[in-house]
CSV table of N, CA and C in Angstrom, one decimal:
chain,number,residue,atom,x,y,z
S,299,MET,N,23.8,-10.9,-61.4
S,299,MET,CA,23.9,-11.8,-60.2
S,299,MET,C,24.1,-10.9,-59.0
S,300,LYS,N,23.3,-11.3,-58.0
S,300,LYS,CA,23.4,-10.6,-56.7
S,300,LYS,C,24.6,-11.1,-55.9
S,301,TRP,N,25.2,-10.2,-55.0
S,301,TRP,CA,26.3,-10.6,-54.2
S,301,TRP,C,26.1,-11.9,-53.4
S,302,THR,N,24.9,-11.9,-52.8
S,302,THR,CA,24.6,-13.1,-52.0
S,302,THR,C,24.6,-14.4,-52.8
S,303,GLU,N,24.1,-14.3,-54.1
S,303,GLU,CA,24.1,-15.5,-55.0
S,303,GLU,C,25.6,-15.8,-55.3
S,304,ALA,N,26.4,-14.8,-55.5
S,304,ALA,CA,27.8,-15.1,-55.9
S,304,ALA,C,28.5,-15.8,-54.7
S,305,THR,N,28.3,-15.4,-53.5
S,305,THR,CA,29.0,-16.0,-52.4
S,305,THR,C,28.5,-17.4,-52.0
S,306,GLU,N,27.3,-17.7,-52.6
S,306,GLU,CA,26.7,-19.0,-52.3
S,306,GLU,C,27.2,-20.1,-53.4
S,307,GLN,N,27.9,-19.6,-54.4
S,307,GLN,CA,28.4,-20.6,-55.4
S,307,GLN,C,29.4,-21.5,-54.7
S,308,ASN,N,29.5,-22.7,-55.3
S,308,ASN,CA,30.5,-23.7,-54.9
S,308,ASN,C,31.9,-23.4,-55.4
S,309,CYS,N,32.4,-22.2,-55.0
S,309,CYS,CA,33.7,-21.7,-55.5
S,309,CYS,C,34.5,-21.2,-54.4
S,310,PRO,N,35.7,-21.7,-54.2
S,310,PRO,CA,36.5,-21.3,-53.0
S,310,PRO,C,36.8,-19.8,-53.0
S,311,ILE,N,37.0,-19.2,-54.1
S,311,ILE,CA,37.2,-17.8,-54.1
S,311,ILE,C,36.0,-17.0,-53.7
S,312,ALA,N,34.8,-17.4,-54.2
S,312,ALA,CA,33.6,-16.7,-53.7
S,312,ALA,C,33.4,-16.9,-52.3
S,313,LYS,N,33.6,-18.1,-51.8
S,313,LYS,CA,33.4,-18.4,-50.3
S,313,LYS,C,34.4,-17.6,-49.5
S,314,SER,N,35.6,-17.5,-50.0
S,314,SER,CA,36.6,-16.7,-49.2
S,314,SER,C,36.2,-15.2,-49.2
S,315,LEU,N,35.8,-14.7,-50.3
S,315,LEU,CA,35.3,-13.3,-50.4
S,315,LEU,C,34.1,-13.1,-49.5
S,316,ALA,N,33.3,-14.1,-49.2
S,316,ALA,CA,32.2,-13.9,-48.3
S,316,ALA,C,32.7,-13.6,-46.9
S,317,ILE,N,33.9,-14.1,-46.6
S,317,ILE,CA,34.5,-13.9,-45.3
S,317,ILE,C,35.4,-12.6,-45.3
S,318,PHE,N,36.2,-12.5,-46.3
S,318,PHE,CA,37.3,-11.4,-46.3
S,318,PHE,C,37.0,-10.3,-47.3
S,319,GLY,N,35.8,-10.2,-47.9
S,319,GLY,CA,35.6,-9.3,-49.0
S,319,GLY,C,35.2,-7.9,-48.7
S,320,ASP,N,35.3,-7.5,-47.4
S,320,ASP,CA,35.1,-6.1,-47.1
S,320,ASP,C,36.4,-5.4,-46.9
S,321,ARG,N,36.4,-4.1,-46.8
S,321,ARG,CA,37.6,-3.4,-46.7
S,321,ARG,C,38.3,-3.4,-45.3
S,322,TRP,N,37.7,-3.9,-44.3
S,322,TRP,CA,38.3,-3.9,-43.0
S,322,TRP,C,38.8,-5.2,-42.5
S,323,THR,N,38.2,-6.3,-42.9
S,323,THR,CA,38.5,-7.6,-42.3
S,323,THR,C,40.0,-8.0,-42.5
S,324,LEU,N,40.5,-7.9,-43.6
S,324,LEU,CA,41.9,-8.3,-43.8
S,324,LEU,C,42.9,-7.4,-43.0
S,325,LEU,N,42.5,-6.1,-42.8
S,325,LEU,CA,43.3,-5.2,-42.0
S,325,LEU,C,43.3,-5.6,-40.5
S,326,ILE,N,42.1,-6.1,-40.1
S,326,ILE,CA,42.0,-6.6,-38.7
S,326,ILE,C,42.9,-7.9,-38.5
S,327,ILE,N,42.8,-8.7,-39.5
S,327,ILE,CA,43.7,-9.9,-39.5
S,327,ILE,C,45.1,-9.6,-39.5
S,328,ARG,N,45.5,-8.6,-40.4
S,328,ARG,CA,46.9,-8.1,-40.4
S,328,ARG,C,47.3,-7.7,-39.1
S,329,ASN,N,46.5,-6.9,-38.4
S,329,ASN,CA,46.8,-6.4,-37.1
S,329,ASN,C,46.9,-7.5,-36.0
S,330,ALA,N,46.1,-8.5,-36.2
S,330,ALA,CA,46.2,-9.7,-35.3
S,330,ALA,C,47.6,-10.3,-35.5
S,331,PHE,N,48.1,-10.4,-36.7
S,331,PHE,CA,49.4,-11.0,-36.9
S,331,PHE,C,50.5,-10.1,-36.3
S,332,LEU,N,50.2,-8.8,-36.3
S,332,LEU,CA,51.2,-7.8,-35.7
S,332,LEU,C,51.1,-7.8,-34.2
S,333,GLY,N,50.3,-8.7,-33.6
S,333,GLY,CA,50.2,-8.8,-32.1
S,333,GLY,C,49.1,-8.1,-31.4
S,334,MET,N,48.3,-7.4,-32.2
S,334,MET,CA,47.2,-6.7,-31.5
S,334,MET,C,46.1,-7.7,-31.2
S,335,THR,N,45.6,-7.6,-30.0
S,335,THR,CA,44.6,-8.5,-29.5
S,335,THR,C,43.3,-7.9,-28.9
S,336,ARG,N,43.5,-6.6,-28.5
S,336,ARG,CA,42.4,-6.0,-27.8
S,336,ARG,C,41.6,-5.0,-28.7
S,337,PHE,N,40.3,-5.0,-28.3
S,337,PHE,CA,39.4,-4.1,-29.1
S,337,PHE,C,39.9,-2.7,-29.3
S,338,GLU,N,40.4,-2.1,-28.2
S,338,GLU,CA,40.9,-0.7,-28.3
S,338,GLU,C,42.1,-0.6,-29.2
S,339,GLN,N,43.0,-1.6,-29.3
S,339,GLN,CA,44.1,-1.6,-30.2
S,339,GLN,C,43.7,-1.6,-31.6
S,340,PHE,N,42.7,-2.5,-32.0
S,340,PHE,CA,42.2,-2.5,-33.3
S,340,PHE,C,41.6,-1.2,-33.7
S,341,GLN,N,40.7,-0.7,-32.8
S,341,GLN,CA,40.0,0.5,-33.0
S,341,GLN,C,40.9,1.7,-33.2
S,342,GLN,N,41.9,1.8,-32.4
S,342,GLN,CA,42.8,3.0,-32.4
S,342,GLN,C,43.6,2.9,-33.7
S,343,ASN,N,44.1,1.7,-34.1
S,343,ASN,CA,44.9,1.6,-35.3
S,343,ASN,C,44.1,1.8,-36.6
S,344,LEU,N,42.9,1.3,-36.6
S,344,LEU,CA,42.2,1.4,-37.9
S,344,LEU,C,41.2,2.5,-37.9
S,345,GLY,N,40.8,3.1,-36.8
S,345,GLY,CA,39.9,4.2,-36.8
S,345,GLY,C,38.4,3.8,-37.1
S,346,LEU,N,38.1,2.6,-36.8
S,346,LEU,CA,36.7,2.1,-37.1
S,346,LEU,C,35.8,2.5,-36.0
S,347,THR,N,34.5,2.6,-36.3
S,347,THR,CA,33.5,2.8,-35.3
S,347,THR,C,33.4,1.5,-34.5
S,348,ARG,N,32.9,1.6,-33.3
S,348,ARG,CA,32.8,0.4,-32.4
S,348,ARG,C,31.8,-0.6,-33.0
S,349,HIS,N,30.8,-0.1,-33.7
S,349,HIS,CA,29.8,-1.0,-34.3
S,349,HIS,C,30.4,-1.8,-35.4
S,350,VAL,N,31.1,-1.2,-36.3
S,350,VAL,CA,31.8,-1.9,-37.4
S,350,VAL,C,32.8,-2.9,-36.9
S,351,LEU,N,33.7,-2.4,-36.0
S,351,LEU,CA,34.7,-3.3,-35.5
S,351,LEU,C,34.1,-4.5,-34.7
S,352,SER,N,33.1,-4.3,-33.9
S,352,SER,CA,32.4,-5.4,-33.2
S,352,SER,C,31.8,-6.4,-34.2
S,353,ASP,N,31.2,-5.9,-35.3
S,353,ASP,CA,30.6,-6.8,-36.3
S,353,ASP,C,31.7,-7.6,-37.0
S,354,ARG,N,32.8,-7.0,-37.4
S,354,ARG,CA,33.9,-7.8,-38.1
S,354,ARG,C,34.6,-8.8,-37.1
S,355,LEU,N,34.8,-8.4,-35.9
S,355,LEU,CA,35.4,-9.3,-34.9
S,355,LEU,C,34.5,-10.5,-34.7
S,356,LEU,N,33.2,-10.2,-34.5
S,356,LEU,CA,32.2,-11.3,-34.3
S,356,LEU,C,32.2,-12.3,-35.5
S,357,ARG,N,32.2,-11.7,-36.7
S,357,ARG,CA,32.3,-12.6,-37.9
S,357,ARG,C,33.5,-13.4,-37.9
S,358,LEU,N,34.7,-12.9,-37.6
S,358,LEU,CA,35.9,-13.6,-37.6
S,358,LEU,C,35.9,-14.7,-36.5
S,359,VAL,N,35.3,-14.4,-35.3
S,359,VAL,CA,35.2,-15.4,-34.3
S,359,VAL,C,34.2,-16.5,-34.8
S,360,ASN,N,33.1,-16.2,-35.4
S,360,ASN,CA,32.2,-17.2,-35.8
S,360,ASN,C,32.8,-18.0,-36.9
S,361,GLU,N,33.7,-17.5,-37.7
S,361,GLU,CA,34.3,-18.3,-38.8
S,361,GLU,C,35.5,-19.1,-38.3
S,362,GLY,N,35.8,-18.9,-37.0
S,362,GLY,CA,36.9,-19.7,-36.4
S,362,GLY,C,38.3,-19.2,-36.7
S,363,ILE,N,38.4,-17.9,-37.2
S,363,ILE,CA,39.7,-17.3,-37.5
S,363,ILE,C,40.3,-16.7,-36.3
S,364,LEU,N,39.5,-16.1,-35.4
S,364,LEU,CA,39.9,-15.6,-34.1
S,364,LEU,C,39.1,-16.3,-33.0
S,365,VAL,N,39.7,-16.3,-31.9
S,365,VAL,CA,39.0,-16.8,-30.7
S,365,VAL,C,39.0,-15.7,-29.7
S,366,LYS,N,37.8,-15.5,-29.1
S,366,LYS,CA,37.6,-14.5,-28.1
S,366,LYS,C,37.9,-15.0,-26.7
S,367,GLN,N,38.9,-14.4,-26.0
S,367,GLN,CA,39.3,-14.9,-24.7
S,367,GLN,C,39.1,-13.8,-23.7
S,368,ALA,N,38.6,-14.2,-22.5
S,368,ALA,CA,38.4,-13.2,-21.4
S,368,ALA,C,39.7,-12.9,-20.7
S,369,TYR,N,39.8,-11.7,-20.3
S,369,TYR,CA,40.9,-11.3,-19.4
S,369,TYR,C,40.3,-10.2,-18.4
S,370,VAL,N,41.0,-10.0,-17.3
S,370,VAL,CA,40.5,-9.1,-16.3
S,370,VAL,C,41.4,-7.9,-16.2
S,371,ASP,N,40.8,-6.7,-16.3
S,371,ASP,CA,41.5,-5.5,-16.2
S,371,ASP,C,40.5,-4.5,-15.6
S,372,ARG,N,40.4,-4.5,-14.3
S,372,ARG,CA,39.4,-3.8,-13.5
S,372,ARG,C,38.0,-4.4,-13.7
S,373,GLN,N,37.7,-4.8,-14.9
S,373,GLN,CA,36.5,-5.5,-15.2
S,373,GLN,C,36.8,-6.5,-16.3
S,374,GLN,N,35.8,-7.4,-16.5
S,374,GLN,CA,36.1,-8.5,-17.4
S,374,GLN,C,36.1,-7.9,-18.8
S,375,ARG,N,37.1,-8.2,-19.6
S,375,ARG,CA,37.2,-7.7,-21.0
S,375,ARG,C,37.6,-8.9,-21.8
S,376,PHE,N,37.7,-8.7,-23.1
S,376,PHE,CA,38.1,-9.8,-24.0
S,376,PHE,C,39.2,-9.3,-25.0
S,377,GLU,N,39.9,-10.3,-25.4
S,377,GLU,CA,40.9,-10.1,-26.4
S,377,GLU,C,40.7,-11.2,-27.5
S,378,TYR,N,41.2,-10.9,-28.7
S,378,TYR,CA,41.0,-11.7,-29.9
S,378,TYR,C,42.3,-12.2,-30.4
S,379,VAL,N,42.4,-13.5,-30.5
S,379,VAL,CA,43.7,-14.2,-30.8
S,379,VAL,C,43.5,-15.1,-32.0
S,380,LEU,N,44.5,-15.1,-32.9
S,380,LEU,CA,44.4,-15.9,-34.1
S,380,LEU,C,44.4,-17.4,-33.7
S,381,THR,N,43.5,-18.1,-34.4
S,381,THR,CA,43.5,-19.6,-34.2
S,381,THR,C,44.4,-20.2,-35.2
S,382,GLU,N,44.5,-21.5,-35.3
S,382,GLU,CA,45.3,-22.2,-36.3
S,382,GLU,C,44.8,-21.9,-37.7
S,383,LYS,N,43.4,-21.8,-37.8
S,383,LYS,CA,42.8,-21.5,-39.0
S,383,LYS,C,43.2,-20.1,-39.4
S,384,GLY,N,43.2,-19.2,-38.5
S,384,GLY,CA,43.6,-17.8,-38.7
S,384,GLY,C,45.1,-17.7,-39.1
S,385,LYS,N,45.9,-18.4,-38.4
S,385,LYS,CA,47.4,-18.4,-38.8
S,385,LYS,C,47.6,-18.9,-40.2
S,386,ALA,N,46.7,-19.8,-40.6
S,386,ALA,CA,46.9,-20.4,-42.0
S,386,ALA,C,46.7,-19.3,-43.1
S,387,LEU,N,46.3,-18.1,-42.7
S,387,LEU,CA,46.1,-17.1,-43.7
S,387,LEU,C,47.4,-16.3,-43.9
S,388,ALA,N,48.5,-16.6,-43.2
S,388,ALA,CA,49.8,-16.0,-43.4
S,388,ALA,C,50.2,-16.0,-44.9
S,389,PRO,N,50.2,-17.2,-45.5
S,389,PRO,CA,50.7,-17.2,-46.9
S,389,PRO,C,49.9,-16.2,-47.9
S,390,MET,N,48.6,-16.2,-47.6
S,390,MET,CA,47.7,-15.3,-48.4
S,390,MET,C,48.1,-13.8,-48.2
S,391,LEU,N,48.3,-13.4,-46.9
S,391,LEU,CA,48.7,-12.1,-46.6
S,391,LEU,C,50.1,-11.8,-47.2
S,392,GLN,N,51.0,-12.8,-47.1
S,392,GLN,CA,52.4,-12.6,-47.7
S,392,GLN,C,52.3,-12.3,-49.2
S,393,ALA,N,51.4,-13.1,-49.8
S,393,ALA,CA,51.2,-12.9,-51.3
S,393,ALA,C,50.7,-11.6,-51.6
S,394,MET,N,49.7,-11.1,-50.8
S,394,MET,CA,49.1,-9.8,-51.1
S,394,MET,C,50.2,-8.7,-50.8
S,395,MET,N,51.0,-8.9,-49.8
S,395,MET,CA,52.0,-7.9,-49.5
S,395,MET,C,53.0,-7.9,-50.6
S,396,GLN,N,53.5,-9.0,-51.1
S,396,GLN,CA,54.4,-9.1,-52.2
S,396,GLN,C,53.8,-8.4,-53.5
S,397,TRP,N,52.6,-8.7,-53.8
S,397,TRP,CA,51.9,-8.1,-54.9
S,397,TRP,C,51.9,-6.6,-54.8
S,398,GLY,N,51.6,-6.1,-53.6
S,398,GLY,CA,51.5,-4.7,-53.3
S,398,GLY,C,52.9,-4.0,-53.5
S,399,VAL,N,53.9,-4.7,-53.1
S,399,VAL,CA,55.3,-4.2,-53.2
S,399,VAL,C,55.6,-4.1,-54.7
S,400,GLU,N,55.3,-5.1,-55.5
S,400,GLU,CA,55.7,-5.2,-56.9
S,400,GLU,C,54.8,-4.3,-57.8
S,401,TRP,N,53.5,-4.1,-57.4
S,401,TRP,CA,52.7,-3.4,-58.4
S,401,TRP,C,52.1,-2.1,-57.9
S,402,THR,N,52.4,-1.7,-56.6
S,402,THR,CA,52.0,-0.4,-56.1
S,402,THR,C,53.2,0.3,-55.6
S,403,ASP,N,53.1,1.5,-55.1
S,403,ASP,CA,54.2,2.2,-54.6
S,403,ASP,C,54.4,2.0,-53.1
S,404,ALA,N,53.7,1.0,-52.6
S,404,ALA,CA,53.8,0.7,-51.1
S,404,ALA,C,55.2,0.1,-50.8
S,405,GLN,N,55.6,0.3,-49.6
S,405,GLN,CA,56.8,-0.3,-49.0
S,405,GLN,C,56.4,-1.2,-47.9
S,406,VAL,N,57.2,-2.2,-47.6
S,406,VAL,CA,56.8,-3.1,-46.5
S,406,VAL,C,57.5,-2.7,-45.2
S,407,PRO,N,56.8,-2.3,-44.2
S,407,PRO,CA,57.4,-2.1,-42.9
S,407,PRO,C,58.0,-3.4,-42.4
S,408,GLU,N,59.2,-3.3,-41.7
S,408,GLU,CA,59.8,-4.5,-41.2
S,408,GLU,C,58.9,-5.3,-40.3
S,409,LYS,N,58.1,-4.6,-39.5
S,409,LYS,CA,57.2,-5.3,-38.5
S,409,LYS,C,56.2,-6.2,-39.2
S,410,TYR,N,55.8,-5.8,-40.5
S,410,TYR,CA,54.9,-6.6,-41.2
S,410,TYR,C,55.6,-7.9,-41.7
S,411,ARG,N,56.7,-7.7,-42.3
S,411,ARG,CA,57.5,-8.9,-42.8
S,411,ARG,C,57.8,-9.8,-41.7
S,412,ASP,N,58.3,-9.3,-40.5
S,412,ASP,CA,58.6,-10.1,-39.4
S,412,ASP,C,57.4,-10.9,-38.9
S,413,ALA,N,56.3,-10.2,-38.7
S,413,ALA,CA,55.1,-10.8,-38.2
S,413,ALA,C,54.6,-12.0,-39.0
S,414,LEU,N,54.6,-11.8,-40.3
S,414,LEU,CA,54.1,-12.8,-41.2
S,414,LEU,C,55.0,-14.0,-41.5
S,415,THR,N,56.3,-13.7,-41.4
S,415,THR,CA,57.3,-14.8,-41.6
S,415,THR,C,57.5,-15.6,-40.3
S,416,ALA,N,57.1,-15.1,-39.1
S,416,ALA,CA,57.3,-15.8,-37.9
S,416,ALA,C,56.3,-16.8,-37.6
S,417,VAL,N,55.2,-16.8,-38.4
S,417,VAL,CA,54.1,-17.7,-38.1
S,417,VAL,C,54.4,-19.1,-38.5
S,418,ASN,N,54.2,-20.0,-37.6
S,418,ASN,CA,54.3,-21.5,-38.0
S,418,ASN,C,52.9,-22.0,-38.2
S,419,VAL,N,52.7,-22.4,-39.4
S,419,VAL,CA,51.4,-23.0,-39.7
S,419,VAL,C,51.5,-24.5,-40.0
């Protein structure tokens, strides 16, 4: 089965993977929960190329997970903010964080725990 066929199945896991199934998207969402909103913040934290980051942000905006808002800083620029649909991902990220603590050698930075538990969905 090809990946495109798998993501077209009437399966919520396959549909979710079509949105979040690459290695950068969930990290961008994690950073949005941590308060990052600007392109440069995401790029500096994750070390992505401009092209890859632009593609992932556009996909998240098109899916309604982030909203792109204009702001002015010498020239018009944009920031990316979680929508209610995006904030609804907090339990999934919390579950992934808990799994990672239990089954890997990762530790949870306080800022991650605080950011994910402060969300009201």
